[in-house]
Short mmCIF file of C-alpha atoms and ligand atoms in Angstrom, two decimals:
data_model
loop_
_atom_site.label_atom_id
_atom_site.label_comp_id
_atom_site.label_asym_id
_atom_site.label_seq_id
_atom_site.Cartn_x
_atom_site.Cartn_y
_atom_site.Cartn_z
CA MET X 180 0.03 -0.17 -0.02
CA LYS X 181 1.45 3.36 -1.08
CA LEU X 182 0.40 6.81 0.64
CA ILE X 183 0.56 9.90 0.15
CA LEU X 184 0.10 12.49 3.24
CA VAL X 185 -0.52 15.86 2.45
CA ALA X 186 0.16 18.77 5.06
CA GLY X 187 0.01 22.38 3.82
CA ALA X 188 -0.84 24.68 6.88
CA ARG X 189 -0.34 25.31 10.58
CA PRO X 190 -3.09 22.98 11.99
CA ASN X 191 -2.05 20.33 9.67
CA PHE X 192 0.88 20.00 11.03
CA MET X 193 0.06 18.12 14.49
CA LYS X 194 -2.44 16.08 12.80
CA ILE X 195 0.48 14.45 10.45
CA ALA X 196 2.78 13.98 13.14
CA PRO X 197 0.93 10.91 15.10
CA ILE X 198 -0.01 9.41 11.76
CA ILE X 199 3.89 9.04 10.72
CA ARG X 200 4.50 7.87 14.26
CA ALA X 201 1.54 5.28 13.75
CA LEU X 202 2.82 4.28 10.15
CA LYS X 203 6.50 3.76 11.33
CA ALA X 204 4.92 1.80 14.24
CA GLN X 205 3.19 -0.29 11.64
CA GLY X 206 6.18 -0.54 9.17
CA LEU X 207 8.35 -2.21 11.89
CA LYS X 208 5.32 -4.97 13.27
CA LEU X 209 5.75 -5.69 9.28
CA LYS X 210 9.22 -6.02 9.67
CA ALA X 211 9.88 -4.08 6.69
CA MET X 212 8.07 -1.67 5.01
CA LYS X 213 7.94 -3.43 1.92
CA ASN X 214 3.95 -3.94 2.15
CA LEU X 215 3.69 -0.25 3.37
CA GLU X 216 4.95 2.82 1.97
CA TYR X 217 4.49 6.36 2.08
CA LEU X 218 5.25 9.61 1.03
CA LEU X 219 4.92 13.42 2.70
CA VAL X 220 3.98 16.18 0.66
CA HIS X 221 4.17 19.91 2.13
CA THR X 222 2.09 22.07 -0.36
CA GLY X 223 3.45 25.24 1.03
CA GLN X 224 0.13 26.80 2.02
CA HIS X 225 2.52 28.44 4.99
CA TYR X 226 5.93 29.39 4.50
CA ASP X 227 7.58 31.12 7.11
CA TYR X 228 9.84 29.41 9.85
CA GLU X 229 7.27 30.35 13.08
CA MET X 230 4.36 29.03 10.73
CA SER X 231 5.69 26.01 8.87
CA LYS X 232 9.58 24.92 9.93
CA VAL X 233 9.21 24.99 13.60
CA PHE X 234 6.54 22.50 13.90
CA PHE X 235 8.54 20.28 11.92
CA GLU X 236 10.99 20.36 14.22
CA ASP X 237 8.56 20.39 17.62
CA LEU X 238 6.83 17.79 16.09
CA ASP X 239 9.20 15.01 14.83
CA ILE X 240 8.01 15.34 11.36
CA PRO X 241 10.34 13.72 8.50
CA VAL X 242 11.73 16.46 5.89
CA PRO X 243 8.87 16.12 3.33
CA ASP X 244 9.58 13.95 0.11
CA TYR X 245 7.90 16.88 -2.05
CA PHE X 246 7.44 20.94 -1.14
CA LEU X 247 5.17 22.39 -3.59
CA GLY X 248 5.63 25.51 -2.28
CA ALA X 249 2.32 26.95 -3.21
CA GLY X 250 2.63 30.32 -0.89
CA SER X 251 -0.14 32.58 0.32
CA GLY X 252 -2.38 34.30 -2.38
CA SER X 253 -6.62 34.32 -2.63
CA HIS X 254 -8.21 30.89 -2.31
CA ALA X 255 -8.38 30.28 -6.14
CA GLU X 256 -4.83 31.21 -6.99
CA GLN X 257 -3.78 29.15 -4.00
CA THR X 258 -5.72 26.68 -4.44
CA ALA X 259 -5.18 26.12 -8.06
CA LYS X 260 -1.20 26.18 -7.46
CA ILE X 261 -1.76 23.13 -4.77
CA MET X 262 -3.22 21.40 -7.33
CA LYS X 263 -1.29 22.21 -10.15
CA GLY X 264 1.69 20.84 -8.36
CA PHE X 265 -0.10 17.65 -6.49
CA GLU X 266 -0.97 16.60 -9.71
CA LYS X 267 2.42 16.13 -11.10
CA VAL X 268 3.19 14.43 -7.70
CA CYS X 269 0.37 11.84 -8.20
CA VAL X 270 0.96 11.14 -12.27
CA LYS X 271 4.79 10.28 -10.72
CA GLU X 272 3.85 8.01 -7.69
CA GLU X 273 0.71 6.55 -7.86
CA PRO X 274 -0.37 6.20 -4.72
CA ASP X 275 -2.89 4.02 -3.72
CA ILE X 276 -4.74 6.26 -1.29
CA VAL X 277 -4.34 10.31 -0.51
CA VAL X 278 -4.71 10.78 3.38
CA VAL X 279 -5.80 14.67 3.52
CA VAL X 280 -6.30 16.41 7.38
CA GLY X 281 -8.27 19.15 8.62
CA ASP X 282 -9.90 21.94 6.52
CA VAL X 283 -7.58 24.00 4.75
CA ASN X 284 -7.00 25.10 1.31
CA SER X 285 -4.73 22.42 1.31
CA THR X 286 -7.36 19.64 1.99
CA LEU X 287 -9.39 20.38 -0.56
CA ALA X 288 -7.11 21.04 -3.37
CA CYS X 289 -5.26 17.71 -2.62
CA SER X 290 -8.57 15.66 -2.52
CA VAL X 291 -10.01 17.20 -5.38
CA THR X 292 -7.34 16.39 -7.37
CA ALA X 293 -6.89 12.87 -6.48
CA LYS X 294 -9.95 11.96 -6.66
CA LYS X 295 -10.18 13.25 -10.64
CA MET X 296 -7.26 10.70 -10.95
CA ASN X 297 -9.18 7.89 -9.59
CA ILE X 298 -7.02 7.85 -6.37
CA GLU X 299 -8.71 7.04 -3.10
CA VAL X 300 -9.09 9.45 -1.08
CA ALA X 301 -9.24 9.48 2.84
CA HIS X 302 -9.83 12.47 4.86
CA VAL X 303 -9.59 12.51 8.68
CA GLU X 304 -11.25 15.02 10.62
CA ALA X 305 -14.26 14.59 8.81
CA GLY X 306 -17.66 15.11 8.97
CA LEU X 307 -17.44 18.90 11.31
CA ARG X 308 -19.87 21.12 10.35
CA SER X 309 -20.44 24.78 11.37
CA ASN X 310 -22.99 25.37 9.16
CA ASP X 311 -21.36 28.43 8.13
CA MET X 312 -20.88 28.78 4.51
CA THR X 313 -19.38 32.11 4.99
CA MET X 314 -16.45 29.87 6.05
CA PRO X 315 -13.64 28.94 3.66
CA GLU X 316 -12.80 26.16 6.05
CA GLU X 317 -16.80 24.80 6.06
CA VAL X 318 -16.49 24.51 2.00
CA ASN X 319 -13.56 22.51 2.29
CA ARG X 320 -14.63 19.85 4.49
CA ILE X 321 -17.85 19.48 2.54
CA VAL X 322 -16.21 19.32 -0.51
CA THR X 323 -13.60 16.79 0.96
CA ASP X 324 -16.20 14.46 2.67
CA ALA X 325 -18.46 14.97 -0.59
CA ILE X 326 -15.63 12.87 -2.16
CA ALA X 327 -13.92 10.96 0.18
CA ASP X 328 -13.96 6.85 0.28
CA TYR X 329 -12.74 7.02 3.97
CA LEU X 330 -14.38 9.11 6.62
CA PHE X 331 -12.40 9.81 9.74
CA VAL X 332 -14.22 11.16 12.14
CA THR X 333 -13.20 12.83 15.76
CA GLU X 334 -16.49 13.10 17.57
CA LYS X 335 -19.85 11.88 17.41
CA SER X 336 -21.60 15.04 15.65
CA GLY X 337 -19.25 14.09 12.66
CA VAL X 338 -20.83 10.68 12.08
CA ASP X 339 -24.26 12.24 12.27
CA ASN X 340 -23.95 15.15 9.95
CA LEU X 341 -22.08 12.49 7.33
CA LEU X 342 -25.43 10.03 7.69
CA LYS X 343 -27.64 12.90 7.16
CA GLU X 344 -25.56 13.76 4.18
CA GLY X 345 -26.60 10.35 3.24
CA LYS X 346 -22.75 8.82 3.29
CA PRO X 347 -22.68 4.98 3.36
CA GLU X 348 -21.93 3.94 6.82
CA GLU X 349 -19.25 1.37 5.49
CA LYS X 350 -17.15 4.73 4.70
CA VAL X 351 -17.73 6.39 8.17
CA HIS X 352 -15.31 5.47 10.59
CA PHE X 353 -15.13 6.79 14.33
CA VAL X 354 -11.55 6.90 15.45
CA GLY X 355 -11.31 9.63 17.87
CA HIS X 356 -8.43 12.55 17.28
CA VAL X 357 -5.07 12.45 15.83
CA MET X 358 -4.46 15.91 17.28
CA ILE X 359 -5.28 14.60 20.57
CA ASP X 360 -2.77 11.68 19.89
CA ASN X 361 -0.02 14.71 19.43
CA LEU X 362 -1.46 16.27 22.07
CA LEU X 363 -0.77 13.74 24.88
CA TYR X 364 2.74 12.71 23.17
CA GLN X 365 4.08 16.09 23.24
CA VAL X 366 2.80 17.05 26.88
CA ASN X 367 5.00 13.99 27.90
CA GLU X 368 7.56 15.50 25.57
CA LEU X 369 7.40 19.09 27.51
CA LYS X 370 7.91 17.04 30.78
CA LYS X 371 11.54 16.87 29.17
CA GLU X 372 11.96 20.17 27.79
CA ASP X 373 14.25 22.78 28.95
CA VAL X 374 11.75 25.33 28.88
CA SER X 375 14.62 27.64 29.65
CA ARG X 376 14.72 28.13 25.71
CA PHE X 377 11.49 29.67 25.20
CA LYS X 378 11.76 33.18 25.15
CA SER X 379 8.21 33.22 27.00
CA ASP X 380 9.80 31.38 29.75
CA ILE X 381 10.69 34.27 31.52
CA LEU X 382 7.46 36.25 30.86
CA LYS X 383 5.73 33.15 32.22
CA LYS X 384 7.23 33.59 35.43
CA GLU X 385 6.63 37.50 35.91
CA LEU X 386 3.10 37.02 34.57
CA GLY X 387 2.23 34.33 36.86
CA ARG X 388 -1.47 34.20 36.41
CA TYR X 389 -2.57 35.27 32.81
CA ALA X 390 -4.83 34.43 29.85
CA PHE X 391 -4.00 32.81 26.42
CA LEU X 392 -5.16 34.57 23.40
CA THR X 393 -5.18 33.28 19.40
CA LEU X 394 -7.17 35.26 17.02
CA HIS X 395 -6.67 34.82 13.38
CA ARG X 396 -10.15 34.30 11.38
CA PRO X 397 -10.86 36.37 8.84
CA SER X 398 -14.70 36.95 10.33
CA ASN X 399 -12.57 38.52 13.45
CA VAL X 400 -9.81 40.58 12.02
CA ASP X 401 -10.67 41.28 8.53
CA ILE X 402 -13.64 43.39 9.68
CA LYS X 403 -12.67 46.24 11.06
CA GLU X 404 -16.06 46.65 13.31
CA SER X 405 -15.27 42.90 14.62
CA PHE X 406 -11.49 43.62 15.23
CA THR X 407 -12.13 46.80 17.21
CA GLY X 408 -14.66 45.04 19.34
CA ILE X 409 -12.41 42.34 19.88
CA ALA X 410 -9.43 44.52 21.06
CA GLU X 411 -11.87 46.34 23.32
CA ALA X 412 -12.64 43.38 25.15
CA LEU X 413 -9.51 42.05 25.15
CA ASN X 414 -8.13 45.64 26.81
CA GLU X 415 -10.84 45.48 29.59
CA VAL X 416 -9.63 41.88 30.16
CA SER X 417 -5.88 42.68 30.49
CA GLU X 418 -6.20 45.56 33.22
CA GLU X 419 -7.27 42.40 35.33
CA VAL X 420 -5.82 39.90 34.13
CA PRO X 421 -2.74 39.73 31.46
CA ILE X 422 -3.14 38.18 28.05
CA ILE X 423 -0.58 36.38 26.11
CA PHE X 424 -1.27 36.65 22.56
CA PRO X 425 1.31 35.29 19.58
CA MET X 426 -0.25 36.76 16.67
CA HIS X 427 -0.49 35.28 13.64
CA PRO X 428 0.67 37.38 10.30
CA ARG X 429 -2.89 37.88 9.38
CA THR X 430 -3.75 39.65 12.17
CA ARG X 431 -0.55 41.60 12.24
CA LYS X 432 -1.53 43.11 8.96
CA MET X 433 -4.80 43.45 9.80
CA MET X 434 -4.01 45.21 13.20
CA ASP X 435 -1.82 47.81 11.65
CA GLU X 436 -4.44 48.44 8.67
CA PHE X 437 -7.10 49.52 11.22
CA LYS X 438 -4.18 50.80 13.64
CA ILE X 439 -6.27 49.04 16.08
CA LYS X 440 -4.30 49.44 19.67
CA LEU X 441 -3.92 47.16 22.55
CA ASN X 442 -2.86 47.63 25.32
CA LYS X 443 0.07 46.94 27.57
CA GLY X 444 -1.39 44.12 29.70
CA VAL X 445 -1.61 42.14 26.31
CA HIS X 446 1.46 40.74 25.57
CA ILE X 447 2.10 40.62 21.84
CA LEU X 448 4.82 37.54 20.37
CA ASP X 449 5.64 36.20 17.23
CA PRO X 450 3.70 33.30 16.09
CA LEU X 451 4.81 30.06 18.17
CA GLY X 452 5.87 26.70 17.78
CA PHE X 453 3.59 23.44 19.22
CA ARG X 454 5.68 23.00 22.18
CA GLU X 455 6.14 26.66 23.64
CA SER X 456 2.61 27.39 22.63
CA LEU X 457 1.87 24.33 24.87
CA PHE X 458 3.87 25.54 27.76
CA LEU X 459 1.77 28.51 27.97
CA TRP X 460 -2.05 27.61 27.63
CA LYS X 461 -1.29 24.34 28.97
CA ASP X 462 -0.98 26.62 32.40
CA ALA X 463 -3.83 29.28 31.86
CA VAL X 464 -6.25 30.94 33.73
CA MET X 465 -8.37 30.67 30.50
CA VAL X 466 -7.76 30.23 26.69
CA MET X 467 -9.43 32.64 24.48
CA THR X 468 -9.39 31.26 20.81
CA ASP X 469 -10.86 31.61 17.52
CA SER X 470 -9.04 28.48 16.55
CA GLY X 471 -10.65 24.68 15.80
CA GLY X 472 -7.97 22.94 17.32
CA LEU X 473 -6.98 24.81 20.76
CA GLN X 474 -10.99 24.51 21.35
CA GLU X 475 -10.61 20.70 21.64
CA GLU X 476 -7.11 20.75 23.26
CA THR X 477 -8.25 22.64 25.75
CA THR X 478 -11.09 19.99 26.57
CA ALA X 479 -8.21 17.33 26.24
CA LEU X 480 -6.49 18.93 29.32
CA GLY X 481 -9.43 20.58 31.14
CA VAL X 482 -8.43 24.19 30.74
CA PRO X 483 -11.14 26.58 30.35
CA CYS X 484 -11.73 27.89 26.60
CA ILE X 485 -13.95 30.69 25.23
CA THR X 486 -14.20 30.77 21.63
CA ILE X 487 -14.61 34.06 19.99
CA ARG X 488 -17.09 32.95 17.15
CA GLU X 489 -20.74 32.75 16.35
CA ASN X 490 -20.04 29.06 15.80
CA THR X 491 -18.19 25.42 16.39
CA GLU X 492 -18.17 22.66 14.47
CA ARG X 493 -16.74 21.21 17.04
CA PRO X 494 -19.94 20.83 19.65
CA ILE X 495 -18.68 18.05 21.85
CA THR X 496 -16.25 20.68 23.35
CA ILE X 497 -19.17 22.65 24.59
CA GLU X 498 -21.42 19.51 25.47
CA MET X 499 -18.73 17.53 27.19
CA GLY X 500 -15.59 19.88 27.64
CA THR X 501 -14.27 22.89 28.55
CA ASN X 502 -15.59 25.05 25.49
CA ILE X 503 -18.11 28.30 25.98
CA LEU X 504 -18.79 29.93 22.87
CA ALA X 505 -18.88 33.61 23.63
CA GLY X 506 -19.92 35.13 19.64
CA ASN X 507 -17.46 38.53 18.87
CA LYS X 508 -19.19 40.93 20.04
CA LYS X 509 -17.23 43.14 23.01
CA GLU X 510 -20.05 42.71 25.94
CA ASP X 511 -20.50 38.88 25.32
CA ILE X 512 -16.63 38.35 25.19
CA LEU X 513 -16.57 39.95 28.45
CA ARG X 514 -19.89 38.28 30.06
CA CYS X 515 -18.01 34.87 29.21
CA TYR X 516 -14.88 36.15 30.90
CA ARG X 517 -16.67 36.80 33.74
CA GLU X 518 -18.09 33.83 33.77
CA ILE X 519 -15.26 31.15 33.64
CA LEU X 520 -13.24 33.47 35.78
CA SER X 521 -15.75 33.10 38.92
CA ASN X 522 -17.03 29.32 37.65
CA PRO X 523 -14.14 27.86 35.65
CA LYS X 524 -16.12 25.23 33.78
CA LYS X 525 -14.89 21.47 33.91
CA GLY X 526 -15.20 19.18 31.74
CA LYS X 527 -14.74 15.13 30.30
CA ILE X 528 -12.36 13.46 27.90
CA PRO X 529 -14.86 13.03 25.04
CA PRO X 530 -14.83 9.59 23.60
CA LEU X 531 -12.09 8.18 21.76
CA TRP X 532 -10.06 11.10 22.28
CA ASP X 533 -7.37 8.40 24.05
CA GLY X 534 -4.25 9.18 21.64
CA LYS X 535 -4.93 6.23 19.33
CA ALA X 536 -6.62 7.26 16.65
CA ALA X 537 -3.71 7.13 14.39
CA GLU X 538 -3.53 3.72 15.22
CA ARG X 539 -7.40 3.11 14.27
CA ILE X 540 -7.06 4.66 10.91
CA ILE X 541 -4.10 2.74 9.63
CA ASP X 542 -5.70 -0.40 11.28
CA ILE X 543 -8.75 0.48 8.99
CA LEU X 544 -7.04 1.33 5.99
CA MET X 545 -3.97 -1.81 5.56
CA LYS X 546 -7.43 -4.41 6.02
CA ARG X 547 -9.26 -2.88 3.83
CA GLN X 548 -6.29 -2.45 1.18
CA ASN X 549 -5.50 -6.30 1.86
CA MET X 550 -9.25 -7.24 1.40
CA ARG X 551 -8.87 -5.49 -1.90
CA ARG X 552 -5.83 -7.73 -3.27
C1 UD1 C 607 -5.37 29.21 6.94
C2 UD1 C 607 -6.59 28.10 6.85
C3 UD1 C 607 -6.84 28.01 8.07
C4 UD1 C 607 -6.22 27.92 9.77
C5 UD1 C 607 -5.19 28.77 9.43
C6 UD1 C 607 -4.04 28.78 10.84
C7 UD1 C 607 -7.60 28.20 5.13
C8 UD1 C 607 -8.32 28.71 4.06
N1 UD1 C 607 -7.16 28.64 5.75
O1 UD1 C 607 -5.75 30.60 7.07
O2 UD1 C 607 -8.27 27.29 7.93
O3 UD1 C 607 -6.80 27.97 10.28
O4 UD1 C 607 -4.39 28.81 8.11
O5 UD1 C 607 -3.26 29.63 10.76
O6 UD1 C 607 -6.80 27.10 4.45
N2 UD1 C 607 1.13 34.63 5.80
C9 UD1 C 607 2.54 34.56 6.34
N3 UD1 C 607 2.92 33.15 6.66
C10 UD1 C 607 2.53 32.50 6.19
C11 UD1 C 607 1.65 31.86 5.94
C12 UD1 C 607 0.65 33.09 5.77
O7 UD1 C 607 2.92 35.73 6.03
O8 UD1 C 607 3.57 31.43 6.43
C13 UD1 C 607 0.10 35.40 5.51
C14 UD1 C 607 0.08 36.23 4.12
O9 UD1 C 607 -0.03 37.14 4.28
C15 UD1 C 607 -1.64 35.51 4.06
C16 UD1 C 607 -2.23 35.05 5.08
O10 UD1 C 607 -0.79 35.39 6.27
O11 UD1 C 607 -2.05 36.20 3.04
C17 UD1 C 607 -3.24 34.30 5.72
O12 UD1 C 607 -2.42 32.87 5.06
P1 UD1 C 607 -3.48 31.69 4.69
O13 UD1 C 607 -2.96 30.44 4.26
O14 UD1 C 607 -4.40 32.63 3.16
O15 UD1 C 607 -4.51 31.87 5.49
P2 UD1 C 607 -4.62 31.76 6.91
O16 UD1 C 607 -5.52 32.68 7.39
O17 UD1 C 607 -3.21 31.36 7.75
#
């Protein structure tokens, strides 16, 4: 079985790392890698050191076999560049299965390219739906799931959504969450780490008690009115609880453009690698975020989380986990902040978020391929 694994943007890297670890383990079980071959393709959707390479170092991801160098651009430009590059790789390598993760433009571009070449597609993190078609990721999720042959699902809502959409049951596999595999692995790795190498080590000690923030969604930062309201809320929060804010390049660009000012209680950092970010948020009083992944990771470690969005495609984090949905209006964010401060939300670990999702995925792929032979 020959697999091509696709990674392109920051949130993909943590999902690919455990799949590669599970593949290596499976290869060892088979004594030789003869029956199982995999290649890693990096589309280059993200390319800055802080947005890409640092994750390869932190997460022990091997150097990609192919780097497509797609870079930034409009959605159409970026998607087209990835498709053109990826088609050439598929022609040359003739994989049995292309494995895509998450919901970024690289996920969509590579799944469509593969499927049109009659190559099977496996989608890891299938079935999530925000039901918000203004979100580019929602379009990516729906299109990828519509054509994928293997739908690997992280939470029950994903199974329900896919079956409601008429996907055949035999394609849908509830396996848990590879991103949580990665998180649990990295929590252990962090224990062995010399944290004094992190630039934020001193800041963390100085602040003691702090909130951790990430913010980059176009619906929050590309609209002046929304970004201004969020910034006002953050400034108020930071008067009581300082905020550590590693800033995404999109956010920095829009903050300059809109001339938004954040108080000195909001400590702005460059984007962080996985491990340094974990080092900070795991001990935060609360996390405030519009990221998909952090909503889940905070639930897995029991850290209260305020999601600065109107909706979430990951409802298990609210039903079972530590997440609350604030919307992006100033007063709503402040209300949720006060609520969490006085009564931090406690949660439970969602089913199958146990660190073994990647193993389940590889088992399923191997069994199916063996049946075909
Ligand atoms: C993408 C994903 C989003 C994910 C996010 C995580 C899509 C549609 N969106 O959004 O789901 O949550 O990544 O970061 O795929 N830039 C750099 N350096 C980089 C990459 C980007 O400076 O290495 C800047 C560029 O100015 C670019 C902007 O950030 O125009 C946005 O990058 P892009 O990949 O288009 O979207 P993200 O907002 O990162």
